[in-house]
Coordinates of C-alpha atoms and ligand atoms in Angstrom, one line a residue:
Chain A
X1 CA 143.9 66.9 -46.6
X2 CA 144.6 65.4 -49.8
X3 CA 147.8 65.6 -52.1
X4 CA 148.1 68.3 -54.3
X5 CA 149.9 68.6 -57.8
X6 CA 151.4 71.0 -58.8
X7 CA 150.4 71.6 -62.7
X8 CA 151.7 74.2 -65.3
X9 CA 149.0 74.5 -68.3
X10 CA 149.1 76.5 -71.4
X11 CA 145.6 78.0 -71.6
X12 CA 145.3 80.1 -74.2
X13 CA 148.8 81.0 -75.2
X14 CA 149.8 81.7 -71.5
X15 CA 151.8 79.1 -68.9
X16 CA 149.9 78.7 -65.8
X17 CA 151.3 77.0 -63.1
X18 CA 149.0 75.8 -59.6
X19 CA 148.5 73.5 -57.1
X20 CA 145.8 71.6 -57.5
X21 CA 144.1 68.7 -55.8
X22 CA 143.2 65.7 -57.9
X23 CA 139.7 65.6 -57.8
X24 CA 139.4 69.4 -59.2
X25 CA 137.5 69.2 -62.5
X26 CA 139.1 71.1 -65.5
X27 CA 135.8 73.3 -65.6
X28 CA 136.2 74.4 -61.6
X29 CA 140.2 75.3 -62.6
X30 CA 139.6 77.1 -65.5
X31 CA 136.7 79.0 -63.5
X32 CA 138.0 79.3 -60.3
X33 CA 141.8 79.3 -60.7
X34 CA 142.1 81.1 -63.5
X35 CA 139.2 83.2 -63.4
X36 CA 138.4 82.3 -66.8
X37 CA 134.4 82.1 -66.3
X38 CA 133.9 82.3 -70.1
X39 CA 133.8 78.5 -69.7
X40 CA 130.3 78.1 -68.4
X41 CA 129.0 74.8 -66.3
X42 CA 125.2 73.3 -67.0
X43 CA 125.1 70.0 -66.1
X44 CA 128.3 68.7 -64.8
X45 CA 128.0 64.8 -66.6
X46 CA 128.7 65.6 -69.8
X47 CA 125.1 66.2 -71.5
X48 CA 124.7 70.2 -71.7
X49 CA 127.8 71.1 -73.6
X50 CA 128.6 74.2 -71.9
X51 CA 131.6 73.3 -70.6
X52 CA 133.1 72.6 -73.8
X53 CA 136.7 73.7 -74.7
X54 CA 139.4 72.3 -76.7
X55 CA 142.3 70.0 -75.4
X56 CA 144.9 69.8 -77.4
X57 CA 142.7 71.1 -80.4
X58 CA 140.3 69.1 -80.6
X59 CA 137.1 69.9 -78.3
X60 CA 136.0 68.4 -75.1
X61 CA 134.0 68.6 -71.8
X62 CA 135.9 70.2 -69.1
X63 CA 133.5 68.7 -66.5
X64 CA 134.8 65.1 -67.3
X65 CA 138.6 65.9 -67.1
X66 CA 140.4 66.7 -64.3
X67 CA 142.9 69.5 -64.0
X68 CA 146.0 67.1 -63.6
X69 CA 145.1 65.8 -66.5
X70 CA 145.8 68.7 -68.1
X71 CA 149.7 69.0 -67.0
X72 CA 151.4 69.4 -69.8
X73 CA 149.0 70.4 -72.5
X74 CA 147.4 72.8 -73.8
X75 CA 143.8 74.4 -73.4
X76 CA 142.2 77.2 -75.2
X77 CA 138.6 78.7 -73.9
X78 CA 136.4 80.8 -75.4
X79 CA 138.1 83.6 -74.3
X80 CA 141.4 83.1 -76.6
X81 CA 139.0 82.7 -79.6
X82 CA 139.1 87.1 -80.4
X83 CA 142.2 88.9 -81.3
X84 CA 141.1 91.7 -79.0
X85 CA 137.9 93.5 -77.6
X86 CA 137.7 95.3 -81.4
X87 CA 138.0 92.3 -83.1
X88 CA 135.8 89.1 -82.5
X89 CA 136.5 85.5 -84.4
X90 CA 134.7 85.6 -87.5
X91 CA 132.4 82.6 -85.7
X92 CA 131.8 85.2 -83.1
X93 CA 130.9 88.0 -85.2
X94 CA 128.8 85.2 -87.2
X95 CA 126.3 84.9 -84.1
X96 CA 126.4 88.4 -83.2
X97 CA 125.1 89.1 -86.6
X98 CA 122.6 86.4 -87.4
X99 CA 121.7 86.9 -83.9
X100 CA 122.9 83.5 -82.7
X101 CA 122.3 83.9 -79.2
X102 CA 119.7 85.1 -76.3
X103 CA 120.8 84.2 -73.0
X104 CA 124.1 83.2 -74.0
X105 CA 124.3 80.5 -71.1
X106 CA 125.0 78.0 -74.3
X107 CA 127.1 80.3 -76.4
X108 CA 130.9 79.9 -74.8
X109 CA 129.8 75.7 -75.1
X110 CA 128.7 76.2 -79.0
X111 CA 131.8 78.2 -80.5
X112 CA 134.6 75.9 -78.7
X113 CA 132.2 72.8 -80.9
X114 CA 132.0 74.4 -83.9
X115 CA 135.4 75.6 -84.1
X116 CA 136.9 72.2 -85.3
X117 CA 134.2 71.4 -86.9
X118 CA 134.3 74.3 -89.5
X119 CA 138.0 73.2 -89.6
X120 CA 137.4 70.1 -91.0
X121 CA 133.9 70.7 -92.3
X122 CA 134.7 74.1 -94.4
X123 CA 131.5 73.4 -96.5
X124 CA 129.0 72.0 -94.2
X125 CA 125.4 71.5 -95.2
X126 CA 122.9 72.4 -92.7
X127 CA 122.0 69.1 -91.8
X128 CA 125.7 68.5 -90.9
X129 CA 125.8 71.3 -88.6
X130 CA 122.5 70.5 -87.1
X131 CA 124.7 66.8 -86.6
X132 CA 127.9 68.4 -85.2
X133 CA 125.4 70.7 -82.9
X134 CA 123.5 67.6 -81.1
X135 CA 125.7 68.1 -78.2
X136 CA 125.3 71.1 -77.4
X137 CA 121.7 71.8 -75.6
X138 CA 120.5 75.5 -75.8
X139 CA 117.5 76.6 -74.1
X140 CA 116.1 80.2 -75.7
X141 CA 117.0 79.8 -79.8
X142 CA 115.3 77.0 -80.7
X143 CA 118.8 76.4 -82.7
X144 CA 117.4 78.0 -86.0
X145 CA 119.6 80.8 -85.3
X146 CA 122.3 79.2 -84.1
X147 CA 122.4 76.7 -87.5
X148 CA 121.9 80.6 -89.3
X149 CA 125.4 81.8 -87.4
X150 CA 127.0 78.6 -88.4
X151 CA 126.6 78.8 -92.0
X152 CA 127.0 82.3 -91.9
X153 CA 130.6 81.9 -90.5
X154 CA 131.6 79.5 -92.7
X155 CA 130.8 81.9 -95.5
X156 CA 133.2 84.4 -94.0
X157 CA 136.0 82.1 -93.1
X158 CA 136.4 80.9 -96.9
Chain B
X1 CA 134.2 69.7 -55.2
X2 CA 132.0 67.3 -56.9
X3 CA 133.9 63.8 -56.8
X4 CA 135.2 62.6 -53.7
X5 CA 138.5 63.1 -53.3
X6 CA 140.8 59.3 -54.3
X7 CA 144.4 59.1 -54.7
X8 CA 145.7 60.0 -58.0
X9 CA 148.0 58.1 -59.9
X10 CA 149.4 58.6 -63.7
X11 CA 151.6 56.1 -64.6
X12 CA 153.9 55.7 -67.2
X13 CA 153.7 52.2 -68.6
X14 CA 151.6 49.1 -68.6
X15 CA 154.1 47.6 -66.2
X16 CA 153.4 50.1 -63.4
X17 CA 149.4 49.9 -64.6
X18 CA 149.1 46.8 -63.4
X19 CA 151.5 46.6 -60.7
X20 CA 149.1 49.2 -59.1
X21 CA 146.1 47.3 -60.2
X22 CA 147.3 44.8 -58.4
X23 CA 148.3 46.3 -55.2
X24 CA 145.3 48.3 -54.7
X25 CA 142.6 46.0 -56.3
X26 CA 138.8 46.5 -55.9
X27 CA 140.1 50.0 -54.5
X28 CA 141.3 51.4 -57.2
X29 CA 139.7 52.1 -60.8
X30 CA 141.5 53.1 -64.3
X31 CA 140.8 56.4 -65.5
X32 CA 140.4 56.0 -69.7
X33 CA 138.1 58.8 -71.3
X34 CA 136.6 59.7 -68.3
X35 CA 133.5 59.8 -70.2
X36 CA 131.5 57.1 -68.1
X37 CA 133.2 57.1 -64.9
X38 CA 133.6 60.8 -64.2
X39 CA 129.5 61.8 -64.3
X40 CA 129.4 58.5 -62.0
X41 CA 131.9 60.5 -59.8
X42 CA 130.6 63.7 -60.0
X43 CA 127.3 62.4 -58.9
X44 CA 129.5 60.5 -56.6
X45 CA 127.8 56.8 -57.7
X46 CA 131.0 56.1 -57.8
X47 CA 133.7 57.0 -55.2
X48 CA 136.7 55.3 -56.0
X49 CA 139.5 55.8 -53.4
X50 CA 142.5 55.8 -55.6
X51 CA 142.5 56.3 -59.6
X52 CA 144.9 55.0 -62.0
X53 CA 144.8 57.4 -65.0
X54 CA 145.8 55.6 -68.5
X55 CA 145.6 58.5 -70.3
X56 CA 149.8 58.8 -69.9
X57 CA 151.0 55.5 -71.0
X58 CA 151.1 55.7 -74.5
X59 CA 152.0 52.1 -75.5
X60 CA 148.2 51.5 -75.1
X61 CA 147.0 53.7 -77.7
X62 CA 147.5 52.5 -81.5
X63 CA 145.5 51.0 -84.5
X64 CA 147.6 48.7 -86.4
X65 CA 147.3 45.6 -88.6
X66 CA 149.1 42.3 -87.8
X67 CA 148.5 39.2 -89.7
X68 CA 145.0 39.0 -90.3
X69 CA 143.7 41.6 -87.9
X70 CA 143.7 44.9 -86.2
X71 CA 145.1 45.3 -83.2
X72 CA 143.8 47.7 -80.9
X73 CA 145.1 49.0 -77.5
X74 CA 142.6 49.7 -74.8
X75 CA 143.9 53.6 -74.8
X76 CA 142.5 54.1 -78.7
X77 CA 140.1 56.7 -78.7
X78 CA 136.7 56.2 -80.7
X79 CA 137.0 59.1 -82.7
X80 CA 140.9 57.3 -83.8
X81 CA 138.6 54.3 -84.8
X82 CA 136.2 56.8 -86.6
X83 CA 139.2 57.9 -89.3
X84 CA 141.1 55.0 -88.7
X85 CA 141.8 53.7 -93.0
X86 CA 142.6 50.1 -91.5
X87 CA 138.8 50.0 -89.6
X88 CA 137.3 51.3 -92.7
X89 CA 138.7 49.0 -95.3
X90 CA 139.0 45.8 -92.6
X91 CA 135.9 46.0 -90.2
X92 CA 133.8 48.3 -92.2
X93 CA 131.0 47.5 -89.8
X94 CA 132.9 49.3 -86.5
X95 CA 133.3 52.1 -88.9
X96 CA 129.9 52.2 -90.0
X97 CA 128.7 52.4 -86.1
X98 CA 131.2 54.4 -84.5
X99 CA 129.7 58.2 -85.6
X100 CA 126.5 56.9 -83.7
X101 CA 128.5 56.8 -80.3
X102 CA 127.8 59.8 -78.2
X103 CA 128.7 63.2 -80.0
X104 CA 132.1 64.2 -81.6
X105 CA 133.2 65.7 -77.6
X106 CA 132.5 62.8 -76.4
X107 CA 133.9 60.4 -78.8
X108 CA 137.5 62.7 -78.9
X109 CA 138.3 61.3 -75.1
X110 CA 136.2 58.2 -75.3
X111 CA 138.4 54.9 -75.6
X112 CA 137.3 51.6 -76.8
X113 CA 138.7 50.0 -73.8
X114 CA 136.4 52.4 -71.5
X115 CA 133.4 51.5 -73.1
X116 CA 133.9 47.6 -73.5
X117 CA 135.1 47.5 -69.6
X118 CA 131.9 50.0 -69.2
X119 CA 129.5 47.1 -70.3
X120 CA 126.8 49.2 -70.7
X121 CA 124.0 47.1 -72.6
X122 CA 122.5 50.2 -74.5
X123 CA 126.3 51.1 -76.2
X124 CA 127.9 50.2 -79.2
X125 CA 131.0 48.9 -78.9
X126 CA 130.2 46.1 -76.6
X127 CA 127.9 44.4 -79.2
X128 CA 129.8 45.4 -81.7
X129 CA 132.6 43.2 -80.3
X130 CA 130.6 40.2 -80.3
X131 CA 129.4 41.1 -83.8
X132 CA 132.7 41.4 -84.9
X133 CA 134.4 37.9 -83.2
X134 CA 136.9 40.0 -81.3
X135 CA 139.6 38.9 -78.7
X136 CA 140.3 40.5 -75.6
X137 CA 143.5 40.8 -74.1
X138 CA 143.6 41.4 -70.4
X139 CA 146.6 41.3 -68.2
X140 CA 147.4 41.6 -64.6
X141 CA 151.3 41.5 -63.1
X142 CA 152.2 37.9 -63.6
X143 CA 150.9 37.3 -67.3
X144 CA 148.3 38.1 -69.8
X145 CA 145.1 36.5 -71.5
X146 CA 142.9 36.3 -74.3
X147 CA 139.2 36.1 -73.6
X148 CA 136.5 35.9 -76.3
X149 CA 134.2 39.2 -76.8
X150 CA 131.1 36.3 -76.2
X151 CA 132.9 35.5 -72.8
X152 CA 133.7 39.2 -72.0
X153 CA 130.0 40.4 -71.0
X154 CA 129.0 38.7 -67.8
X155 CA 125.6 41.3 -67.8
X156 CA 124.8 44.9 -66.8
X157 CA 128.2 47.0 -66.2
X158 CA 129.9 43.3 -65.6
X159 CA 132.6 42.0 -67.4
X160 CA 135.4 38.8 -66.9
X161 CA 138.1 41.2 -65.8
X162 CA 139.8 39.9 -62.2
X163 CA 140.2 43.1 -60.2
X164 CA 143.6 42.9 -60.9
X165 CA 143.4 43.0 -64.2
X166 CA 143.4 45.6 -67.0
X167 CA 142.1 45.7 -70.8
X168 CA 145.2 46.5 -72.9
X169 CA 144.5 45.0 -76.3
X170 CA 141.4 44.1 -78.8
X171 CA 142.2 42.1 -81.8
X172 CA 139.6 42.4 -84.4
X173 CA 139.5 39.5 -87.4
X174 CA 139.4 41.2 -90.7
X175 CA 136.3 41.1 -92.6
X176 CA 135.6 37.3 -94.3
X177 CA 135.2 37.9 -97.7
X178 CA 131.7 38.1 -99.7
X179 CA 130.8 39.4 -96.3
X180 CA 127.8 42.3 -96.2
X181 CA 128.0 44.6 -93.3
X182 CA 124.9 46.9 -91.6
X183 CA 124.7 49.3 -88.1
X184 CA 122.0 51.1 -87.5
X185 CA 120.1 52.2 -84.2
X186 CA 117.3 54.3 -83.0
X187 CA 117.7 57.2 -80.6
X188 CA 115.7 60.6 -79.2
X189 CA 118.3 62.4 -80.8
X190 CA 121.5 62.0 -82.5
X191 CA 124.2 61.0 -80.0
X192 CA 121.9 59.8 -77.2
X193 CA 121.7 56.3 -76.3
X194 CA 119.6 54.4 -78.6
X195 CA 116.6 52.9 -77.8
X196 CA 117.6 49.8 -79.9
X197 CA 120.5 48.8 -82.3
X198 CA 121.0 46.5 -84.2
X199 CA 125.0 45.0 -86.2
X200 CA 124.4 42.9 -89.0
X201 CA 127.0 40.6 -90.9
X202 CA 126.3 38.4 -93.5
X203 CA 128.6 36.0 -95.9
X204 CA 127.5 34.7 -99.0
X205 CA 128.6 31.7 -101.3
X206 CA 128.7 32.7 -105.1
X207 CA 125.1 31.2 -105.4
X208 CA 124.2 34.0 -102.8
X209 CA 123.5 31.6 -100.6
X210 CA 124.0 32.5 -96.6
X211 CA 126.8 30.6 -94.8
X212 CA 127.4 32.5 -92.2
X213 CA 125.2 35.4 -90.1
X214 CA 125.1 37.5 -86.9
X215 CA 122.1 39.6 -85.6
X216 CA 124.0 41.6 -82.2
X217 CA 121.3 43.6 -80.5
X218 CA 122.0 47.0 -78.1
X219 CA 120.0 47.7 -75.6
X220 CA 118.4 44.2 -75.9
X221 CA 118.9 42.9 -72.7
X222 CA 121.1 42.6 -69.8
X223 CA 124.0 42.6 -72.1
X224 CA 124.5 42.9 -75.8
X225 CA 122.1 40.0 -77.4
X226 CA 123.5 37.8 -80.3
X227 CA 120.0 36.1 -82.0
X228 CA 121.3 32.6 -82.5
X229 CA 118.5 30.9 -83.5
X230 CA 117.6 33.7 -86.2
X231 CA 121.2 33.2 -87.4
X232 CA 120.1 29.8 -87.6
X233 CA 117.3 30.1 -89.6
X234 CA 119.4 32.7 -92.6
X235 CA 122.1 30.1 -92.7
X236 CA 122.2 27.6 -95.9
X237 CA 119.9 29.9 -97.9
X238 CA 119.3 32.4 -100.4
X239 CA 118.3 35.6 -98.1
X240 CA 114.9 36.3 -100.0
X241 CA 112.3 39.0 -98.0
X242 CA 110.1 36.4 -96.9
X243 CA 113.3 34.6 -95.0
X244 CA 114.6 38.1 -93.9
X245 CA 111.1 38.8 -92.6
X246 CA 110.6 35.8 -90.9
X247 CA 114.0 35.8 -88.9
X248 CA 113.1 39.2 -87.8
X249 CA 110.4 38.1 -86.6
X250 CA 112.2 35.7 -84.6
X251 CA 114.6 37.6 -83.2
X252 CA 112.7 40.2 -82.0
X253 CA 109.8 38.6 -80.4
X254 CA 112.0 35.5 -79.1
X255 CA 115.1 36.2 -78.6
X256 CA 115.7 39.7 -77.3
X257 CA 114.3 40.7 -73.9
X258 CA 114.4 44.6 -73.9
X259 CA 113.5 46.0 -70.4
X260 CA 111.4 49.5 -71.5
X261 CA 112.5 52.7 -70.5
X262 CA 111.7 56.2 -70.1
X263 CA 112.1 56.6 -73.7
X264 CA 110.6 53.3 -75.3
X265 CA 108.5 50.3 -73.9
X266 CA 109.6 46.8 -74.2
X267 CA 106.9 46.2 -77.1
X268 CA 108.5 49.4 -78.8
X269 CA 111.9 48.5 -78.1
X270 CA 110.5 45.1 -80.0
X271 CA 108.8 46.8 -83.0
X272 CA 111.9 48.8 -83.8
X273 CA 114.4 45.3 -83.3
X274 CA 112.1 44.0 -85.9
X275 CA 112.2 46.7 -88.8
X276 CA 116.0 47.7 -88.0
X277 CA 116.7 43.8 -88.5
X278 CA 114.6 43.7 -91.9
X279 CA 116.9 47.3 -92.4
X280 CA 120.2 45.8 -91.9
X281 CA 119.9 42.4 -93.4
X282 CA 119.0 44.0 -96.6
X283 CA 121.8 46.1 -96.9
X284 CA 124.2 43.5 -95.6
X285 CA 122.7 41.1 -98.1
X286 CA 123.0 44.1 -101.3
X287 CA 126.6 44.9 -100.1
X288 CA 128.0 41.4 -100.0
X289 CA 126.1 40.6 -103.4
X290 CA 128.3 43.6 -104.6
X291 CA 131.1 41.6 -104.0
X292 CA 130.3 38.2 -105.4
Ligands
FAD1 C1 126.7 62.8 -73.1 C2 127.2 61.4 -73.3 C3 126.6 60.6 -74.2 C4 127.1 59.3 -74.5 N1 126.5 58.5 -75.4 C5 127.0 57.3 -75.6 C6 126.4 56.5 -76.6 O1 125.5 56.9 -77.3 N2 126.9 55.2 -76.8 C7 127.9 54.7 -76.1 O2 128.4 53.6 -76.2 N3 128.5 55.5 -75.1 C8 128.1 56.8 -74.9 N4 128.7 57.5 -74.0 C9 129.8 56.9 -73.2 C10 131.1 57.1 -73.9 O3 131.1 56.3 -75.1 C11 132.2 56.6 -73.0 O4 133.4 57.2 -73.5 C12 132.5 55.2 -72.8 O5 131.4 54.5 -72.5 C13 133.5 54.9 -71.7 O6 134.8 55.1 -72.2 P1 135.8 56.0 -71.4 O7 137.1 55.8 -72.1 O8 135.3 57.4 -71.3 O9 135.9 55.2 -70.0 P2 135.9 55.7 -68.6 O10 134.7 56.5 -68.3 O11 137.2 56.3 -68.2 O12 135.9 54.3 -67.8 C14 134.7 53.5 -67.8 C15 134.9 52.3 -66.9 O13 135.8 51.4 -67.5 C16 137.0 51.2 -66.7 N5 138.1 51.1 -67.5 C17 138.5 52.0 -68.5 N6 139.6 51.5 -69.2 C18 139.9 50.3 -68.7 C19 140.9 49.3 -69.0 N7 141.8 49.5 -70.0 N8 140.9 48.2 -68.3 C20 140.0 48.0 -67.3 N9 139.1 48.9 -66.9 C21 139.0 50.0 -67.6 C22 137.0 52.3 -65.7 O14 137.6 52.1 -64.5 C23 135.5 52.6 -65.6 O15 134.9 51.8 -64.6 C24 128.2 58.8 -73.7 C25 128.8 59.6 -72.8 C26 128.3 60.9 -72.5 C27 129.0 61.7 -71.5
FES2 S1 128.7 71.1 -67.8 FE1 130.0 69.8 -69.0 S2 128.6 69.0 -70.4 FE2 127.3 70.1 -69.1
FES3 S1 121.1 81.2 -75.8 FE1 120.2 80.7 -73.8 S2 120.8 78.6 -73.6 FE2 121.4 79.1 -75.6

């Protein structure tokens, strides 16, 4: 049996604390040992973008980190982007409206990615978004839709 | 679990890096981004039996100038170089080239350390080291030393590191003056590894003649490619189109050996060397004019 660690992580707002073994990715921690399965898993190397949530802010792939890594800081999923069940992020509300999703397998991935981005990117033009999009893959929209939401959100966050 | 399990460790300092380096050697790897190594590991390429995570020992990441150059520790992600003032106005060539690595994710855990140590011939910053005449500083428990970029690369995913050594510092010259600067690569898609690349620098005398060049190809070879005898040809003259097309020409049916791929053949990987060379001298040429 390998060592475990014992970690406390902020996801979210709220202190977690676990035992976990190294080799645990941050994607099978946040899924499995917090039940947080908002944070959806493709590809597992870093391609897909599903994964994606921010550490520390700023957003990354929770299949490349481990949990250990995590000790100490702080995550936030898709799940702490609404206030409540009444009231969705305006990002959120942006693809509900301009209908920025079908499966949704991608969504979770795409909102933790554009997050930051429309936080330093207030204005973007659609051929930045497209840009700050090309890691995310999404497999029913054809992206139109998704660009659509984007722009759309932007709109309402002014 | 994907990865196989290893033996974690997260030290503190460079001192306990590579006193751990040393005592567990070939064994152990370093942990940087994780960006490389941990898809290797979740595919399980790679099954390292003990880890040494840098990502805790913050004397390795910074961006600062000394003297004539920048100073970077191993631990500096690419998206610091990205916004990094002293890159821009110093080496504008790494900051011309570092929004093509990977996608914004990617880049905000990546390090420059990982991806030179990586030695993958299709990245950026590997070439762009030997574009940009860096130093390397690597150091194991009794001492440190500097090794040229040109002496770094010792082919695919190979490098001059002694397995008890770690990558803690890369000093970058500033830009030479009346110097032109040009990146620019090819890929499926943005943020995918291109299918070629190609770092231009060129310095000019005021009667815009060439007196010094560098041509550093990606994904060129077994390693990046540095097209000496194209350099050869720019040198000691005014950069006209005919000599810009000719030393294209060179380079990229001489002097680069591109394998092929899934995504380009060799003879594609050629034609694009030969209009991104054309591309980037031009540009190098009209920004160190700008200058004189
Ligand atoms: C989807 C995707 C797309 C990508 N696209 C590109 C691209 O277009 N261009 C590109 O260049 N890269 C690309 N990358 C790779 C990315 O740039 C990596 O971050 C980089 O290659 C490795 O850096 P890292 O810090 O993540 O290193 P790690 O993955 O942590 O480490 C890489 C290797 O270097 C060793 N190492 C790390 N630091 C040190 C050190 N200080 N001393 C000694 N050894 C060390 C490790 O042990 C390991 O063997 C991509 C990655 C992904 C997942
Ligand atoms: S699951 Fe992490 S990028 Fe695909
Ligand atoms: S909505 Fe189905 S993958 Fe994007």
């Amino acid at each position: 049996m390998t060592q475990k660690f014992a970690i406390t992580v902020t996801v979210n707002g709220t202190e977690y604390q676990r035992d976990v073994e190294p080799r645990m990715l941050l994607s099978d921690f946040l899924r499995h040992e917090l039940g947080l399965t908002g944070t959806h898993v493709g590809c597992e190397h870093g391609v897909c973008g599903a994964c994606t949530i921010l550490f520390d802010g700023e957003s990354a792939r929770s299949c490349l980190t481990f949990a250990v890594q995590a000790d100490g800081h702080s995550i936030t999923t898709v799940e702490g982007l609404a206030l409540d069940d009444d009231n969705l992020h305006p990002l959120q509300q942006s693809f509900w409206e301009a209908h920025g999703l079908q499966c949704g397998y991608c969504t979770p991935g795409i909102l933790m990615s554009m997050v930051p981005f429309l936080k330093q990117n207030p204005n973007p033009t659609e051929d930045e978004i497209r840009h700050a999009l090309s890691g995310n893959l999404c497999r029913c929209t054809g992206y139109q839709h998704v660009v659509d939401a984007v722009k759309l959100a932007s709109e309402k966050m002014k | 679990m994907k990865p196989a399990p290893f033996e974690y460790h997260s030290p503190h300092t460079i001192e306990e890096v590579v006193a751990l380096k040393s005592q567990y050697g070939d064994e152990a790897k370093f942990l940087a981004g994780g960006q490389s190594l941990v898809p290797a590991m979740n595919f399980r390429i790679v099954q390292p039996s003990v880890l040494i995570d840098l990502n805790r020992v913050a004397e390795l990441s910074y961006i600062r100038e000394e003297g004539e150059a920048i100073l970077i520790g191993s631990m500096a992600r690419e998206r610091h170089l990205e916004f990094n003032e002293a890159i821009k106005n110093r080496t504008p060539l790494l900051h011309e080239a570092v929004p093509f690595i990977a996608h914004p994710q990617i880049r905000n855990r990546g390090t420059i350390g990982g991806s030179i140590v990586n030695a993958d011939p299709a990245a950026e910053l590997p070439m762009l080291m030997i574009a940009l005449s860096a130093r390397l500083k690597a150091k194991n428990k009794s001492g440190e030393r500097w090794v040229e970029a040109k002496d770094f690369f010792a082919g695919m995913f190979t490098t001059a590191l002694e397995p008890d050594e770690a990558l803690v510092e890369i000093e970058l010259p500033f830009a030479k003056p009346n110097t032109g600067w040009s990146f620019t690569e090819v890929a499926p898609r943005v943020g995918d590894y291109a299918m070629m690349g190609v770092a231009t620098l060129v310095t000019l005398d005021k009667d815009k003649k060439c007196t010094q060049a560098k041509l550093v190809y990606l994904n060129a070879g077994d390693g990046p490619v540095e097209a000496f005898e194209a350099e050869v040809l720019l040198v000691g003259n005014v950069l006209d189109d005919k000599l810009i097309e000719s030393a294209a020409s060179h380079a990229s049916e001489k002097e680069i050996t591109p394998f092929g791929n899934i995504h380009a053949s060799a003879d594609f990987q050629r034609h694009l060397a030969n209009s991104l060379t054309k591309k980037t001298l031009k540009q190098a040429v009209q920004r160190a004019e700008e200058t004189l």
